[in-house]
CSV table of C-alpha atoms in Angstrom, one decimal:
chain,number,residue,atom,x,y,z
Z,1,UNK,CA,6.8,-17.2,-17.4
Z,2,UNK,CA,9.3,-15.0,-15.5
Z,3,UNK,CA,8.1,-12.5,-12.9
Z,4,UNK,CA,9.9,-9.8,-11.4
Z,5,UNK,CA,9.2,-8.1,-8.4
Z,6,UNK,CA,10.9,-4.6,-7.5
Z,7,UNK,CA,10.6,-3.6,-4.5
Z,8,UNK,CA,11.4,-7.0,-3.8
Z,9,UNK,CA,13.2,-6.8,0.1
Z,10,UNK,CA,10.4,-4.5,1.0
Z,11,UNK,CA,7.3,-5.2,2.9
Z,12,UNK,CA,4.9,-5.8,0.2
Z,13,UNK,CA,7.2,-7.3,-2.1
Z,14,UNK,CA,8.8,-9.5,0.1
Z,15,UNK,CA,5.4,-11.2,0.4
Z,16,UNK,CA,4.7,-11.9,-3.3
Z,17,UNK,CA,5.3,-14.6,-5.3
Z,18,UNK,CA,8.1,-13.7,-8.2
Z,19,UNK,CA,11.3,-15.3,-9.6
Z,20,UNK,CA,13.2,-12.1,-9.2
Z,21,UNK,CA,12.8,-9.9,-5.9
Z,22,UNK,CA,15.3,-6.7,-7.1
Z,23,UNK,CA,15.9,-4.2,-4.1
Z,24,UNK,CA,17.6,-1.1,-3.7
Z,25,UNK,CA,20.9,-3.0,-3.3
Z,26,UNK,CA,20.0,-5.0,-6.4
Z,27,UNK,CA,19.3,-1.8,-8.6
Z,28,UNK,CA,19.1,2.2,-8.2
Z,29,UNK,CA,15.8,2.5,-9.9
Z,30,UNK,CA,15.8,6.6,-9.5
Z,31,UNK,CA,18.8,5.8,-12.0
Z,32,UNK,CA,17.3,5.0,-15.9
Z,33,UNK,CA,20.4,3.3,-17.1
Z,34,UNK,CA,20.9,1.3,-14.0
Z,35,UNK,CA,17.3,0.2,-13.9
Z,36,UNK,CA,17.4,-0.3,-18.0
Z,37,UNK,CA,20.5,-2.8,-17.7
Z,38,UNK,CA,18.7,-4.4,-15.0
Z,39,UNK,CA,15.7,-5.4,-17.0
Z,40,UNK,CA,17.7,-6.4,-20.0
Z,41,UNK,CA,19.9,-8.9,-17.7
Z,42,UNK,CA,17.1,-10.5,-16.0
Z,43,UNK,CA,14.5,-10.5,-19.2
Z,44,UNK,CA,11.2,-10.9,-17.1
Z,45,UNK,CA,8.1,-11.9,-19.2
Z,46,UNK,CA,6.1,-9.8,-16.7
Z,47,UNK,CA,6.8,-6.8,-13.9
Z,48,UNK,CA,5.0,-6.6,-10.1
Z,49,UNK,CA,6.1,-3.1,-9.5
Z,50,UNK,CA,6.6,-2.4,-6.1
Z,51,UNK,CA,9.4,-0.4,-5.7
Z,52,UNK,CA,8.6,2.9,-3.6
Z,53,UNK,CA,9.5,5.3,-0.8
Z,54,UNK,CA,7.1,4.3,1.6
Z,55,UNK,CA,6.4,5.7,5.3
Z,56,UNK,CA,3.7,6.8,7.9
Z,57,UNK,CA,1.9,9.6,8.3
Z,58,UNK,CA,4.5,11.4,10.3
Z,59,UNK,CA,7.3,10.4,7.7
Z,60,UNK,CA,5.6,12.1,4.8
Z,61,UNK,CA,5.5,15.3,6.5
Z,62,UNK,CA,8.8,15.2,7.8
Z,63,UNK,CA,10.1,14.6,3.6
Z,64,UNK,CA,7.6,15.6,1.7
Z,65,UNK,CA,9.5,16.5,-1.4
Z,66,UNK,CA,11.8,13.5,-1.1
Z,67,UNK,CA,8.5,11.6,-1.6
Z,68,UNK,CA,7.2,13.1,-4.5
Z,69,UNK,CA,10.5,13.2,-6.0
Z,70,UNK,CA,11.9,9.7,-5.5
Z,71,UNK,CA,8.8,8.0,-6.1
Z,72,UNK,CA,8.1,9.9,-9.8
Z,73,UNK,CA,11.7,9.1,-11.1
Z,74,UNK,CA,10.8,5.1,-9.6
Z,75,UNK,CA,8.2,4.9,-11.3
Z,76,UNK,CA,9.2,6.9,-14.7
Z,77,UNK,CA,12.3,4.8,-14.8
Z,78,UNK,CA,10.5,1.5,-14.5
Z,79,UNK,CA,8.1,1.7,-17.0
Z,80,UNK,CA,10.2,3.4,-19.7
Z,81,UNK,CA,12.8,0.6,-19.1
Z,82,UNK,CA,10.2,-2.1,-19.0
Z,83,UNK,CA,8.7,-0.9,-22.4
Z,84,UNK,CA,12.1,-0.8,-23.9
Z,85,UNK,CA,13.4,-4.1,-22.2
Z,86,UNK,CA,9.9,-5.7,-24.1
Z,87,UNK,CA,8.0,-6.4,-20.8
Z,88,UNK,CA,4.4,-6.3,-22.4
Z,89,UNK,CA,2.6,-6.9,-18.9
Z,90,UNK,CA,2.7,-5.0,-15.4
Z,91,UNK,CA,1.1,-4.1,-12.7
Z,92,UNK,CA,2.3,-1.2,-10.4
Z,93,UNK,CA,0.9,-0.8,-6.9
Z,94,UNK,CA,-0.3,2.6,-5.8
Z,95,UNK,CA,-2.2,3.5,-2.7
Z,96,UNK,CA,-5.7,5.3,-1.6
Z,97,UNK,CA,-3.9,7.9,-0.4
Z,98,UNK,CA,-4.2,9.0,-4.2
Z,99,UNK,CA,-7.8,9.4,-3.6
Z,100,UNK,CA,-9.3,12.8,-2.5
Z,101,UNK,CA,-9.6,13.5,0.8
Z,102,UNK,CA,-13.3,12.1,2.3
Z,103,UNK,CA,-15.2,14.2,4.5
Z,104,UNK,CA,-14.7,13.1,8.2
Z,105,UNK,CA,-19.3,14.2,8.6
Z,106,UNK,CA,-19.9,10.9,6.5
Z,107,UNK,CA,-18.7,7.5,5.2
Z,108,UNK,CA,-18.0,7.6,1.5
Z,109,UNK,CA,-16.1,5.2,-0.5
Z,110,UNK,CA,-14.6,5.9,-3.9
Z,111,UNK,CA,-14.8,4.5,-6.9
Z,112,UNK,CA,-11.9,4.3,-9.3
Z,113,UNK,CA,-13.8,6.7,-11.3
Z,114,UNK,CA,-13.4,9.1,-8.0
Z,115,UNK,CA,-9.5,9.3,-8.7
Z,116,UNK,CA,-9.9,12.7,-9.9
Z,117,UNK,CA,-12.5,14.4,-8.2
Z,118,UNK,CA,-10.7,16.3,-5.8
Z,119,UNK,CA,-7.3,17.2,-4.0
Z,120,UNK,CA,-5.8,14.6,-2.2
Z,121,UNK,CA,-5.7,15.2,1.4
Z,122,UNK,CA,-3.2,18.1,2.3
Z,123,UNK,CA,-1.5,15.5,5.6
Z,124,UNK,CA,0.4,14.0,2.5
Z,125,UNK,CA,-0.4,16.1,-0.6
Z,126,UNK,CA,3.1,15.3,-2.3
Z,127,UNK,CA,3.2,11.3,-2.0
Z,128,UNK,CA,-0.2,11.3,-2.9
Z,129,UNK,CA,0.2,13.3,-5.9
Z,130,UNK,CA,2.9,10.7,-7.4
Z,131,UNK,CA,0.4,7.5,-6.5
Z,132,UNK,CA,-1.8,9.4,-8.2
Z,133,UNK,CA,0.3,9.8,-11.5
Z,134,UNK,CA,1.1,5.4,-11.9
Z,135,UNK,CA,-2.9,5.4,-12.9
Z,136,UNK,CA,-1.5,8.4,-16.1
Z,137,UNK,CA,1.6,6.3,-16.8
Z,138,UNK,CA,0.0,3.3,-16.5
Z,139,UNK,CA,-2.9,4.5,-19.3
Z,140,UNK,CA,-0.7,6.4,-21.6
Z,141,UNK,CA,1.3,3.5,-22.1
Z,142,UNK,CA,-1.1,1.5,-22.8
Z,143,UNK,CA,-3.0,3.8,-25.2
Z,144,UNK,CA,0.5,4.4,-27.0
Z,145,UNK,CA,2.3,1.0,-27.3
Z,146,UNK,CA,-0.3,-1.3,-26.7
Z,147,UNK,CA,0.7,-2.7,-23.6
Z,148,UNK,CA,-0.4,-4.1,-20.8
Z,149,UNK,CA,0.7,-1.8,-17.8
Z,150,UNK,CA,-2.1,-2.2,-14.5
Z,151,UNK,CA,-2.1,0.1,-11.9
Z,152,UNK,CA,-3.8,-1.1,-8.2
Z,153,UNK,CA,-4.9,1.0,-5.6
Z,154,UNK,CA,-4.1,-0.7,-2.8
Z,155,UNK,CA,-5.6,0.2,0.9
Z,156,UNK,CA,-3.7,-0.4,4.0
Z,157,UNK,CA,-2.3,-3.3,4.0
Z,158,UNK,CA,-0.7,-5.3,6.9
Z,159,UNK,CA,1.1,-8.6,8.0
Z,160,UNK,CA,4.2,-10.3,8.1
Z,161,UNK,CA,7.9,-9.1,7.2
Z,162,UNK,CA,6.7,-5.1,8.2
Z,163,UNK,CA,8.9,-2.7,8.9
Z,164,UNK,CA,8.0,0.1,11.7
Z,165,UNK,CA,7.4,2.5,9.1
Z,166,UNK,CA,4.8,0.2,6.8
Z,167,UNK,CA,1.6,1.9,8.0
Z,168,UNK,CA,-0.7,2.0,11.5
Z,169,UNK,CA,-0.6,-1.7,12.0
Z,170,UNK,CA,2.8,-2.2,12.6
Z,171,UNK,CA,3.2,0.7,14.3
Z,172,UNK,CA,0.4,-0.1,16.6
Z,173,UNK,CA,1.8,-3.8,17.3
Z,174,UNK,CA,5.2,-2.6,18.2
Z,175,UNK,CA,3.7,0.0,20.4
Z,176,UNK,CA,1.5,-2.3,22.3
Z,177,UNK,CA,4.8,-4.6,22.2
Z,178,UNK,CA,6.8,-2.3,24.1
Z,179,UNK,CA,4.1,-1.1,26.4
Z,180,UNK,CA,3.4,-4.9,28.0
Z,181,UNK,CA,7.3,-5.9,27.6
Z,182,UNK,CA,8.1,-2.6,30.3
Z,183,UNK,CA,4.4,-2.4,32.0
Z,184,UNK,CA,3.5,0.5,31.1
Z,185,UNK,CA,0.7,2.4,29.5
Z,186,UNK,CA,-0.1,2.3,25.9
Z,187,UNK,CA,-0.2,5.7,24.9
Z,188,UNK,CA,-2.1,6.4,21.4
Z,189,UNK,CA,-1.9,9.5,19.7
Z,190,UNK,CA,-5.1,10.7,18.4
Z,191,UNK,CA,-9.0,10.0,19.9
Z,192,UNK,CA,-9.6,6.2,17.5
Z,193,UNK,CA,-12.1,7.7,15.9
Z,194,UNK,CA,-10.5,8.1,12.5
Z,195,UNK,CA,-11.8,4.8,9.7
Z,196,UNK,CA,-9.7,3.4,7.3
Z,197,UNK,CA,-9.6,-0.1,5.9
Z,198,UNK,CA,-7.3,-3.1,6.4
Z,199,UNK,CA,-6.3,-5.5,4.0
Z,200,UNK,CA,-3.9,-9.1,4.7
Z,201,UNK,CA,-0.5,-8.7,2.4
Z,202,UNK,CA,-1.6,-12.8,1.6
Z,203,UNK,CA,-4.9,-12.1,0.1
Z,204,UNK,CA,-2.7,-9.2,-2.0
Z,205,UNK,CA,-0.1,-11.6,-3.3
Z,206,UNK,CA,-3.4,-13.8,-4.6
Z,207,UNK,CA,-5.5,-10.8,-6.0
Z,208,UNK,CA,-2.4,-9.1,-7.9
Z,209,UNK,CA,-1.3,-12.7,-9.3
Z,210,UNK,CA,-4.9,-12.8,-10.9
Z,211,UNK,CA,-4.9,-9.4,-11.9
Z,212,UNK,CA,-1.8,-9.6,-14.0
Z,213,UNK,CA,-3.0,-13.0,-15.9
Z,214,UNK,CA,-6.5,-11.8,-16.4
Z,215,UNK,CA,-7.0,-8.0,-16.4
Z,216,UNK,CA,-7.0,-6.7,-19.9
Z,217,UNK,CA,-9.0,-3.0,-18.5
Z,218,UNK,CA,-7.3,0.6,-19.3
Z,219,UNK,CA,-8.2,1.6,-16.3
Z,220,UNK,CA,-7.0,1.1,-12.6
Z,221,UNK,CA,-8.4,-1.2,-10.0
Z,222,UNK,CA,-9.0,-0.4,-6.1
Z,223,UNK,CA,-7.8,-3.5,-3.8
Z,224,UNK,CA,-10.0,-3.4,-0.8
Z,225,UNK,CA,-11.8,-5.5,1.8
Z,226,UNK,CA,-14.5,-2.4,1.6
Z,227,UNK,CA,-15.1,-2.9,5.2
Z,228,UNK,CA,-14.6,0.1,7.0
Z,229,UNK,CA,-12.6,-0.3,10.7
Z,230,UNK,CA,-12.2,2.7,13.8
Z,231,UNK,CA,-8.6,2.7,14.8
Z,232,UNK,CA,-9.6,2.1,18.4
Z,233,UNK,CA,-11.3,-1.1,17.3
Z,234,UNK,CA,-8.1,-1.5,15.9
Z,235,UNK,CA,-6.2,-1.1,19.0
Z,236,UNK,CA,-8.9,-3.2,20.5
Z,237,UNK,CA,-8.0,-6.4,18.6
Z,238,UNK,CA,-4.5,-5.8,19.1
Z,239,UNK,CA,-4.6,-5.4,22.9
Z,240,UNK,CA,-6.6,-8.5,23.1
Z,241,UNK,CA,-4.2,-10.9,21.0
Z,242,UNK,CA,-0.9,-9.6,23.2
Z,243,UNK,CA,-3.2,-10.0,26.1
Z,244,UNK,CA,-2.5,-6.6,27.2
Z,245,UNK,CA,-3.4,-5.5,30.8
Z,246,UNK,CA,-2.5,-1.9,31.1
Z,247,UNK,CA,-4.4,1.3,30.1
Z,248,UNK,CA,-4.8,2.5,27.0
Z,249,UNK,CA,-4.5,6.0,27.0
Z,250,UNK,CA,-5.6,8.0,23.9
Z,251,UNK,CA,-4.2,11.9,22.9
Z,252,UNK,CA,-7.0,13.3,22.1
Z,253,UNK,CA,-5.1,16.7,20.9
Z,254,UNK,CA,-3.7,14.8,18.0
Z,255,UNK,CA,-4.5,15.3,15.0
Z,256,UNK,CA,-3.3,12.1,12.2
Z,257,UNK,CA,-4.8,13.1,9.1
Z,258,UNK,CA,-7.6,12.5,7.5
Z,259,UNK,CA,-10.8,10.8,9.6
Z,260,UNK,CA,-12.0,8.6,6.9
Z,261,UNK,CA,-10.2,6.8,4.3
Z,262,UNK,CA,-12.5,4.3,2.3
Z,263,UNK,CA,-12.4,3.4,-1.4
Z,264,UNK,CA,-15.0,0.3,-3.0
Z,265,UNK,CA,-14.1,-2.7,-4.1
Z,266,UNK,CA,-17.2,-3.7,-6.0
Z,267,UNK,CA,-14.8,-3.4,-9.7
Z,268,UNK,CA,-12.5,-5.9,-8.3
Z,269,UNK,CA,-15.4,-8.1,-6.9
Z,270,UNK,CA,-16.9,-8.1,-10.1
Z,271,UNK,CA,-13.9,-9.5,-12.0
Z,272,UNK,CA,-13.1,-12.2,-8.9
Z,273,UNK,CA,-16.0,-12.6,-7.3
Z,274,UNK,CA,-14.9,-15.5,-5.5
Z,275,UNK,CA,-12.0,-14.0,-3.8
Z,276,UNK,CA,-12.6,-14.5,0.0
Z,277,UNK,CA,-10.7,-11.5,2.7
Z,278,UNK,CA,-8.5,-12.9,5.2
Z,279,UNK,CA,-11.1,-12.0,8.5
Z,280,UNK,CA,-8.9,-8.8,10.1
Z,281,UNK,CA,-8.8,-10.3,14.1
Z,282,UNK,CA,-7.0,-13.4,12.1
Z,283,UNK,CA,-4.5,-11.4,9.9
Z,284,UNK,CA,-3.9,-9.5,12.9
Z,285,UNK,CA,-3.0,-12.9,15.0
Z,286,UNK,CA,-0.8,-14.1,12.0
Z,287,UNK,CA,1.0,-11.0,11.9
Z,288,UNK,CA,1.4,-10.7,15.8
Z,289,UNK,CA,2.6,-14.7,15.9
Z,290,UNK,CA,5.3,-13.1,13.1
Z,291,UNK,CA,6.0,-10.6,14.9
C-alpha cells in the first residue's frame, strides 16, 4: 500500500508517516495538470491531503483572499486529480476554524453535526470558509463515485518541525525563546483568557493512519483532545519548561479573535476508543527539546 502525503515539507505533513512527502517544490497543486501528472507518476493507493496555505491569526487578515483562493483551487485540484488518477481512499485535513464562531459568555463544543450552524468567526471568515468546503468535496465525491474521500477537523495542533507561522504554540515558544536568550520581558498580546484546545502532531499521525484504514462514514470527523486550555495556562507551561525568570507582561488592549474555540471529540472516541492524548505539559517539553 502506497501513501502519499501533500503537503509533505510542511509542518503537519512532515510529521506523518507516507512513502511520498510532495511539496510545493515537488508539484504546483493550484495547477490541475501539474497536480494530475503528479498523481499518475507516483500511483498512490491512498492520499493524506495536507497541502494548504496555512498561517496565524494575524496572517489571515493580512491575505485574506489569498487564503480562500489558494486553498479552494488546492483542494479542487487534489481531489479531481486523485479521482481521475484512481485513488479510491483519502483523507483531507481541515481545521476548527471551519466551525462557527462560539460565544466567549460560555464553553460549548461542537459537534460535527455543528459544521453548519453558523458563520464562522469574522477574525478569519475567508480561510475558514474553504476548511469549511473539504467536508462538501469530500461528501459529493463520495456520494457520486463511490469513493472513499474523509475529511478531519483538526484542532490546534503543535510539536516538532513548526514553522513560526504554524499556530499559537510556536509562536509562543519562540517568543519566550527570545525573551530569556536577551533578558527581557515576555510581552503577550492579548489578556490569556481566550480557550482553545491543543493537540500533539504524533497522536495526529496515529489517529489519521487509523482513520484512513478503518473509516468507511460520509461524514467528517473532529480530531480533538476535548480538553479545553486558557492561553495563559499555556504561557504558563511554557515559561516553566524554558525556565523563564522574567515578567510576563500581557496587552490587555488586544484583541486575537475569537475567546473560545472548542469542538467534541466523542465521534472519534467512539470509533478508537483506546486512543490515549499525548498529556499537553509533555508535548510541550518534546516540542521545546525540538525546538
Amino acid at each position: 500500500m502506497k501513501t502519499l502525503v501533500t503537503g509533505g515539507s510542511g509542518f503537519v505533513g512532515s510529521n506523518l508517516d507516507g512513502d511520498i512527502k510532495l511539496s510545493s517544490s515537488d508539484v504546483d497543486l493550484r495547477k490541475f495538470e501539474d497536480t494530475l501528472k503528479c498523481f499518475n507518476k507516483h500511483k498512490p493507493d491512498e492520499i493524506i491531503n495536507c497541502a494548504a496555505k496555512f498561517g496565524n491569526y494575524i496572517n489571515m487578515q493580512k491575505e485574506m483572499s489569498n487564503y480562500f483562493s489558494d486553498n479552494m483551487r488546492i483542494n479542487l485540484n487534489v481531489y479531481e486529480a486523485a479521482r481521475i488518477s484512481g485513488v479510491k481512499n483519502m483523507i483531507s485535513t481541515s481545521t476548527i476554524t471551519a466551525f462557527p464562531s462560539q460565544s466567549h459568555k460560555e464553553i460549548v463544543k461542537f459537534t460535527e453535526n455543528d459544521l453548519y450552524n453558523g458563520k464562522p468567526d469574522n477574525s478569519c471568515y475567508t480561510s475558514a470558509y474553504a476548511k469549511r468546503m473539504v467536508d462538501v468535496l469530500s461528501r459529493s465525491y463520495n456520494e457520486q463515485y463511490g469513493l472513499n474521500y474523509i475529511c478531519a477537523f483538526m484542532t490546534n495542533t503543535y510539536g516538532p518541525n513548526f514553522k513560526l507561522d504554524n499556530g499559537v504554540v510556536p509562536f509562543l515558544i519562540h517568543k519566550c525563546f527570545q525573551a530569556k536568550k536577551y533578558k527581557k520581558d515576555l510581552i503577550i498580546e492579548g489578556d490569556g483568557s481566550p480557550i482553545r484546545d491543543f493537540i500533539f502532531v504524533k497522536d495526529v499521525n496515529k489517529i489519521l493512519k487509523w482513520l484512513i484504514k478503518n473509516y468507511t462514514c460520509d461524514g467528517p470527523v473532529i480530531i480533538s483532545t476535548g480538553i479545553g486550555v486558557k492561553i495563559k495556562d499555556l504561557v504558563n507551561i511554557i515559561v516553566e519548561k524554558f525556565n523563564f525568570k522574567g515578567r510576563v507582561l500581557w496587552n490587555h488592549s488586544s484583541n486575537l479573535g475569537q475567546k473560545v474555540k472548542l469542538c467534541d471529540n466523542s465521534h472519534l472516541l467512539s470509533l478508537n476508543s483506546d486512543f490515549k492524548f499525548t498529556d499537553l505539559e509533555q508535548g510541550i517539553s518534546e516540542t521545546i527539546d525540538w525546538f
